[in-house]
Amino acid sequence: MDRREVVYVVSDSVGETAEFVVKAVSTQFNGGHVDIRRNSFVQSEEDIDEIINMASENSSIIAYTIVIPSLKEYLDRQAALANIQAIDLLHPLMNAFEEKFHKEANHRSGLMRQLDDDYFRKVEAVEFAVKYDDGQDPRGMLIADVVLIGVSRTSKTPLSMYLAHKGYKVANVPLVPEVSPPDELFKIKKSKCFGLIITPDKLNAIRKERLKSLGLTSKASYASYERILEELDYAEKIMKRVGCPVINVSDKAVEETASVILDILKNERSYK
């Protein structure tokens, strides 16, 4: 390309995909000196007419990602009448998907943006769970979607991460007899707080394995029955004071416990 050319990027959504493809192609021609003009959220024939008029004034190409069939057909027709080359960046691949996988496309704009929003919401939730893990900052409970409380080794952290990947912001707080629970715990809605309990035998076995992995003796007070009973008794008193739902995690995988929590949250919302 000896001179700067114009490519109109047209989309019924944001148009990032089309612009990225055009930039990738333009780098193959004289270092990518192409004037790219993005036209986002094109929703009507009038929008297309305006783009066709602008493109007619230049030596232009139209590259588009329009999934709404009627708009695509109108753009193709008007571009042909104006002798403007219009390149469909989506439909050839969409057609291949339909033929190969025997599925029909939704033909709805903005779906990629929805996927992006879901992704970033999950990333934000994971970052939240890390920041407010193990009672690091009690203020997180006030803005969390879910708050988990329980003694050590009741799967609070793995459960927080699992729920975070579902898009929920989770804070968790350990309950220890020697440490008073934070004031924030009694200010949150009890419907978003969940107490995790476990049988003494199960907790004893888990804590012994934990000590072994750390190279410590299983006779440490952390795994003693007396200590475990003391902690569980204290935790149950706190849970009763909070008035939150209590889930026995003794024989549950993290996924099962998460399912119980999500069902409770769903039922809670349905009653509002």
Tab-separated table of C-alpha atoms in Angstrom:
chain	number	residue	atom	x	y	z
A	1	MET	CA	0.000	0.000	0.000
A	2	ASP	CA	1.647	3.230	-1.145
A	3	ARG	CA	-0.889	5.493	0.484
A	4	ARG	CA	-3.098	5.398	3.532
A	5	GLU	CA	-6.270	3.443	2.940
A	6	VAL	CA	-9.531	3.431	4.893
A	7	VAL	CA	-11.230	0.400	6.378
A	8	TYR	CA	-14.629	0.852	7.972
A	9	VAL	CA	-15.132	-1.621	10.778
A	10	VAL	CA	-18.840	-2.213	11.275
A	11	SER	CA	-20.481	-4.194	14.069
A	12	ASP	CA	-23.858	-4.594	15.738
A	13	SER	CA	-21.889	-4.913	18.989
A	14	VAL	CA	-18.659	-3.254	20.146
A	15	GLY	CA	-16.614	-4.202	17.087
A	16	GLU	CA	-13.423	-5.155	18.916
A	17	THR	CA	-13.191	-8.511	17.132
A	18	ALA	CA	-13.444	-6.974	13.664
A	19	GLU	CA	-10.938	-4.230	14.487
A	20	PHE	CA	-8.454	-6.764	15.838
A	21	VAL	CA	-8.682	-8.832	12.641
A	22	VAL	CA	-8.289	-5.757	10.441
A	23	LYS	CA	-5.231	-4.631	12.387
A	24	ALA	CA	-3.716	-8.100	12.110
A	25	VAL	CA	-4.188	-8.082	8.332
A	26	SER	CA	-3.020	-4.494	7.888
A	27	THR	CA	0.369	-5.272	9.465
A	28	GLN	CA	1.088	-7.380	6.372
A	29	PHE	CA	0.905	-4.270	4.191
A	30	ASN	CA	3.548	-1.609	4.728
A	31	GLY	CA	3.527	-1.905	8.505
A	32	GLY	CA	-0.179	-1.442	8.992
A	33	HIS	CA	-0.663	2.156	7.812
A	34	VAL	CA	-4.421	1.847	7.444
A	35	ASP	CA	-7.031	4.293	8.663
A	36	ILE	CA	-9.430	2.137	10.663
A	37	ARG	CA	-12.774	3.727	11.479
A	38	ARG	CA	-14.856	1.692	13.861
A	39	ASN	CA	-18.667	1.930	13.783
A	40	SER	CA	-20.093	0.151	16.829
A	41	PHE	CA	-23.641	-0.849	17.762
A	42	VAL	CA	-25.051	-0.558	14.265
A	43	GLN	CA	-28.716	-1.417	14.711
A	44	SER	CA	-30.634	0.015	11.768
A	45	GLU	CA	-30.639	0.412	8.006
A	46	GLU	CA	-30.169	4.152	8.526
A	47	ASP	CA	-26.879	3.445	10.354
A	48	ILE	CA	-25.716	1.334	7.420
A	49	ASP	CA	-26.747	3.976	4.873
A	50	GLU	CA	-24.622	6.539	6.686
A	51	ILE	CA	-21.601	4.210	6.660
A	52	ILE	CA	-22.069	3.438	2.945
A	53	ASN	CA	-22.162	7.166	2.171
A	54	MET	CA	-18.927	7.774	4.087
A	55	ALA	CA	-17.207	4.775	2.518
A	56	SER	CA	-18.206	5.968	-0.968
A	57	GLU	CA	-16.137	9.121	-0.475
A	58	ASN	CA	-12.915	7.160	0.022
A	59	SER	CA	-11.072	4.222	-1.427
A	60	SER	CA	-12.503	1.986	1.248
A	61	ILE	CA	-13.218	-1.518	2.422
A	62	ILE	CA	-15.924	-2.438	4.895
A	63	ALA	CA	-15.091	-5.240	7.325
A	64	TYR	CA	-18.008	-6.277	9.445
A	65	THR	CA	-19.197	-8.554	12.223
A	66	ILE	CA	-22.965	-8.356	12.018
A	67	VAL	CA	-24.895	-11.373	13.257
A	68	ILE	CA	-28.422	-10.035	12.742
A	69	PRO	CA	-29.385	-11.574	9.367
A	70	SER	CA	-31.550	-8.696	8.097
A	71	LEU	CA	-28.837	-6.116	8.755
A	72	LYS	CA	-26.160	-8.294	7.190
A	73	GLU	CA	-28.227	-8.756	4.041
A	74	TYR	CA	-28.949	-5.029	3.834
A	75	LEU	CA	-25.273	-4.139	4.220
A	76	ASP	CA	-24.241	-6.652	1.560
A	77	ARG	CA	-26.860	-5.310	-0.844
A	78	GLN	CA	-26.090	-1.611	-0.313
A	79	ALA	CA	-22.341	-2.160	-0.504
A	80	ALA	CA	-22.726	-4.006	-3.794
A	81	LEU	CA	-24.869	-1.191	-5.209
A	82	ALA	CA	-22.199	1.345	-4.190
A	83	ASN	CA	-19.427	-0.868	-5.587
A	84	ILE	CA	-17.796	-1.114	-2.154
A	85	GLN	CA	-16.132	-4.334	-1.079
A	86	ALA	CA	-17.720	-5.583	2.165
A	87	ILE	CA	-16.034	-8.465	3.975
A	88	ASP	CA	-18.051	-10.653	6.343
A	89	LEU	CA	-15.682	-11.773	9.112
A	90	LEU	CA	-18.108	-14.004	11.010
A	91	HIS	CA	-20.561	-15.870	8.806
A	92	PRO	CA	-18.177	-18.193	6.952
A	93	LEU	CA	-17.010	-19.604	10.278
A	94	MET	CA	-20.532	-19.567	11.733
A	95	ASN	CA	-21.767	-21.547	8.736
A	96	ALA	CA	-18.937	-24.060	9.221
A	97	PHE	CA	-19.960	-24.460	12.871
A	98	GLU	CA	-23.580	-25.056	11.902
A	99	GLU	CA	-22.715	-27.620	9.248
A	100	LYS	CA	-20.082	-29.495	11.218
A	101	PHE	CA	-21.624	-29.457	14.679
A	102	HIS	CA	-25.289	-29.527	13.584
A	103	LYS	CA	-26.164	-26.554	15.733
A	104	GLU	CA	-27.879	-23.315	14.797
A	105	ALA	CA	-26.326	-19.957	15.708
A	106	ASN	CA	-28.256	-17.606	18.012
A	107	HIS	CA	-27.777	-14.617	15.685
A	108	ARG	CA	-27.810	-12.275	18.680
A	109	SER	CA	-25.404	-9.371	18.995
A	110	GLY	CA	-23.326	-8.706	22.110
A	111	LEU	CA	-22.874	-12.319	23.222
A	112	MET	CA	-19.082	-12.001	23.236
A	113	ARG	CA	-19.342	-8.997	25.518
A	114	GLN	CA	-21.538	-11.027	27.864
A	115	LEU	CA	-18.857	-13.735	27.975
A	116	ASP	CA	-16.225	-11.113	28.718
A	117	ASP	CA	-18.355	-9.645	31.502
A	118	ASP	CA	-18.787	-13.099	33.058
A	119	TYR	CA	-15.056	-13.728	32.844
A	120	PHE	CA	-14.068	-10.474	34.507
A	121	ARG	CA	-16.733	-10.937	37.172
A	122	LYS	CA	-15.176	-14.303	38.044
A	123	VAL	CA	-11.679	-12.822	38.096
A	124	GLU	CA	-12.876	-10.080	40.427
A	125	ALA	CA	-14.541	-12.657	42.674
A	126	VAL	CA	-11.364	-14.757	42.876
A	127	GLU	CA	-9.324	-11.690	43.783
A	128	PHE	CA	-11.920	-10.856	46.424
A	129	ALA	CA	-11.736	-14.359	47.918
A	130	VAL	CA	-7.948	-14.145	48.159
A	131	LYS	CA	-8.048	-10.703	49.760
A	132	TYR	CA	-10.638	-11.667	52.375
A	133	ASP	CA	-9.498	-15.216	53.036
A	134	ASP	CA	-9.096	-16.480	56.595
A	135	GLY	CA	-10.411	-13.301	58.202
A	136	GLN	CA	-7.593	-11.111	56.827
A	137	ASP	CA	-9.850	-8.071	56.653
A	138	PRO	CA	-13.234	-8.345	58.436
A	139	ARG	CA	-14.578	-5.398	56.441
A	140	GLY	CA	-14.865	-7.735	53.474
A	141	MET	CA	-17.835	-9.406	55.123
A	142	LEU	CA	-19.880	-6.242	54.714
A	143	ILE	CA	-19.542	-6.277	50.917
A	144	ALA	CA	-19.343	-10.029	50.313
A	145	ASP	CA	-22.067	-12.054	48.615
A	146	VAL	CA	-21.314	-14.999	50.896
A	147	VAL	CA	-19.579	-15.269	54.270
A	148	LEU	CA	-18.271	-18.618	55.519
A	149	ILE	CA	-17.470	-19.276	59.161
A	150	GLY	CA	-16.123	-22.386	60.869
A	151	VAL	CA	-13.172	-23.913	62.657
A	152	SER	CA	-9.896	-24.650	60.928
A	153	ARG	CA	-9.968	-27.402	58.248
A	154	THR	CA	-13.649	-27.177	57.364
A	155	SER	CA	-12.810	-26.331	53.712
A	156	LYS	CA	-13.561	-22.624	54.000
A	157	THR	CA	-10.844	-21.552	51.565
A	158	PRO	CA	-11.449	-24.213	48.865
A	159	LEU	CA	-15.162	-23.493	49.097
A	160	SER	CA	-14.530	-19.753	48.795
A	161	MET	CA	-12.520	-20.323	45.628
A	162	TYR	CA	-15.100	-22.668	44.144
A	163	LEU	CA	-17.887	-20.139	44.707
A	164	ALA	CA	-15.661	-17.370	43.373
A	165	HIS	CA	-15.396	-19.258	40.071
A	166	LYS	CA	-19.187	-19.150	40.037
A	167	GLY	CA	-18.987	-15.363	40.291
A	168	TYR	CA	-19.680	-14.966	44.013
A	169	LYS	CA	-17.588	-12.705	46.228
A	170	VAL	CA	-16.805	-14.752	49.324
A	171	ALA	CA	-15.165	-13.847	52.626
A	172	ASN	CA	-14.353	-16.493	55.210
A	173	VAL	CA	-13.563	-16.211	58.901
A	174	PRO	CA	-12.038	-18.848	61.199
A	175	LEU	CA	-13.672	-19.346	64.575
A	176	VAL	CA	-11.142	-19.778	67.371
A	177	PRO	CA	-12.061	-19.806	71.110
A	178	GLU	CA	-9.203	-17.479	72.018
A	179	VAL	CA	-10.166	-14.873	69.420
A	180	SER	CA	-13.427	-12.925	69.580
A	181	PRO	CA	-15.267	-12.919	66.233
A	182	PRO	CA	-15.154	-9.568	64.417
A	183	ASP	CA	-18.021	-7.150	65.016
A	184	GLU	CA	-18.774	-7.181	61.291
A	185	LEU	CA	-19.994	-10.771	61.591
A	186	PHE	CA	-23.004	-9.594	63.574
A	187	LYS	CA	-23.806	-6.726	61.219
A	188	ILE	CA	-24.289	-8.732	58.029
A	189	LYS	CA	-27.507	-10.362	56.869
A	190	LYS	CA	-27.692	-13.824	58.363
A	191	SER	CA	-29.024	-15.133	55.036
A	192	LYS	CA	-25.636	-14.637	53.368
A	193	CYS	CA	-23.634	-16.228	56.188
A	194	PHE	CA	-23.051	-19.972	56.344
A	195	GLY	CA	-21.636	-21.940	59.256
A	196	LEU	CA	-19.565	-25.012	58.413
A	197	ILE	CA	-19.455	-27.805	60.974
A	198	ILE	CA	-17.807	-31.217	60.960
A	199	THR	CA	-17.795	-34.317	63.170
A	200	PRO	CA	-14.965	-34.574	65.728
A	201	ASP	CA	-13.709	-37.874	64.251
A	202	LYS	CA	-13.481	-36.464	60.741
A	203	LEU	CA	-11.795	-33.287	61.912
A	204	ASN	CA	-9.340	-35.262	64.035
A	205	ALA	CA	-8.315	-37.359	61.023
A	206	ILE	CA	-7.972	-34.308	58.757
A	207	ARG	CA	-5.876	-32.393	61.258
A	208	LYS	CA	-3.574	-35.350	61.889
A	209	GLU	CA	-2.908	-35.574	58.162
A	210	ARG	CA	-2.299	-31.837	58.052
A	211	LEU	CA	0.260	-32.077	60.869
A	212	LYS	CA	1.946	-35.014	59.164
A	213	SER	CA	2.276	-33.031	55.918
A	214	LEU	CA	3.964	-30.269	57.896
A	215	GLY	CA	6.364	-32.713	59.510
A	216	LEU	CA	4.829	-32.245	62.962
A	217	THR	CA	3.727	-34.822	65.504
A	218	SER	CA	0.070	-35.788	65.523
A	219	LYS	CA	0.081	-35.361	69.307
A	220	ALA	CA	-0.019	-31.585	68.984
A	221	SER	CA	-3.017	-29.953	70.659
A	222	TYR	CA	-4.274	-28.844	67.221
A	223	ALA	CA	-5.407	-32.431	66.553
A	224	SER	CA	-6.336	-33.461	70.105
A	225	TYR	CA	-9.906	-34.490	70.801
A	226	GLU	CA	-10.186	-32.117	73.720
A	227	ARG	CA	-9.144	-29.164	71.611
A	228	ILE	CA	-11.396	-30.159	68.727
A	229	LEU	CA	-14.450	-30.511	70.970
A	230	GLU	CA	-13.712	-27.128	72.517
A	231	GLU	CA	-13.463	-25.459	69.110
A	232	LEU	CA	-16.600	-27.105	67.726
A	233	ASP	CA	-18.606	-26.161	70.800
A	234	TYR	CA	-17.420	-22.562	70.548
A	235	ALA	CA	-18.145	-22.408	66.817
A	236	GLU	CA	-21.692	-23.708	67.220
A	237	LYS	CA	-22.401	-21.078	69.863
A	238	ILE	CA	-21.237	-18.341	67.500
A	239	MET	CA	-23.323	-19.756	64.645
A	240	LYS	CA	-26.423	-19.805	66.850
A	241	ARG	CA	-25.741	-16.220	67.864
A	242	VAL	CA	-25.440	-15.192	64.222
A	243	GLY	CA	-28.511	-17.228	63.279
A	244	CYS	CA	-27.062	-18.408	59.999
A	245	PRO	CA	-27.699	-21.676	58.123
A	246	VAL	CA	-25.362	-24.453	59.268
A	247	ILE	CA	-23.976	-27.108	56.922
A	248	ASN	CA	-22.284	-30.322	58.011
A	249	VAL	CA	-19.344	-30.810	55.653
A	250	SER	CA	-18.114	-34.097	57.170
A	251	ASP	CA	-18.909	-36.263	54.163
A	252	LYS	CA	-19.362	-33.613	51.505
A	253	ALA	CA	-17.099	-32.658	48.653
A	254	VAL	CA	-16.582	-28.948	48.110
A	255	GLU	CA	-18.901	-29.096	45.097
A	256	GLU	CA	-21.682	-30.613	47.210
A	257	THR	CA	-21.386	-27.985	49.915
A	258	ALA	CA	-21.360	-25.255	47.285
A	259	SER	CA	-24.510	-26.713	45.749
A	260	VAL	CA	-26.276	-26.572	49.117
A	261	ILE	CA	-25.241	-22.931	49.580
A	262	LEU	CA	-26.341	-21.940	46.078
A	263	ASP	CA	-29.709	-23.645	46.581
A	264	ILE	CA	-30.237	-21.741	49.829
A	265	LEU	CA	-29.304	-18.443	48.172
A	266	LYS	CA	-31.623	-19.186	45.263
A	267	ASN	CA	-34.527	-19.959	47.573
A	268	GLU	CA	-33.791	-16.845	49.601
A	269	ARG	CA	-33.988	-14.680	46.472
A	270	SER	CA	-37.212	-16.348	45.322
A	271	TYR	CA	-38.950	-15.321	48.542
A	272	LYS	CA	-38.041	-11.648	48.190
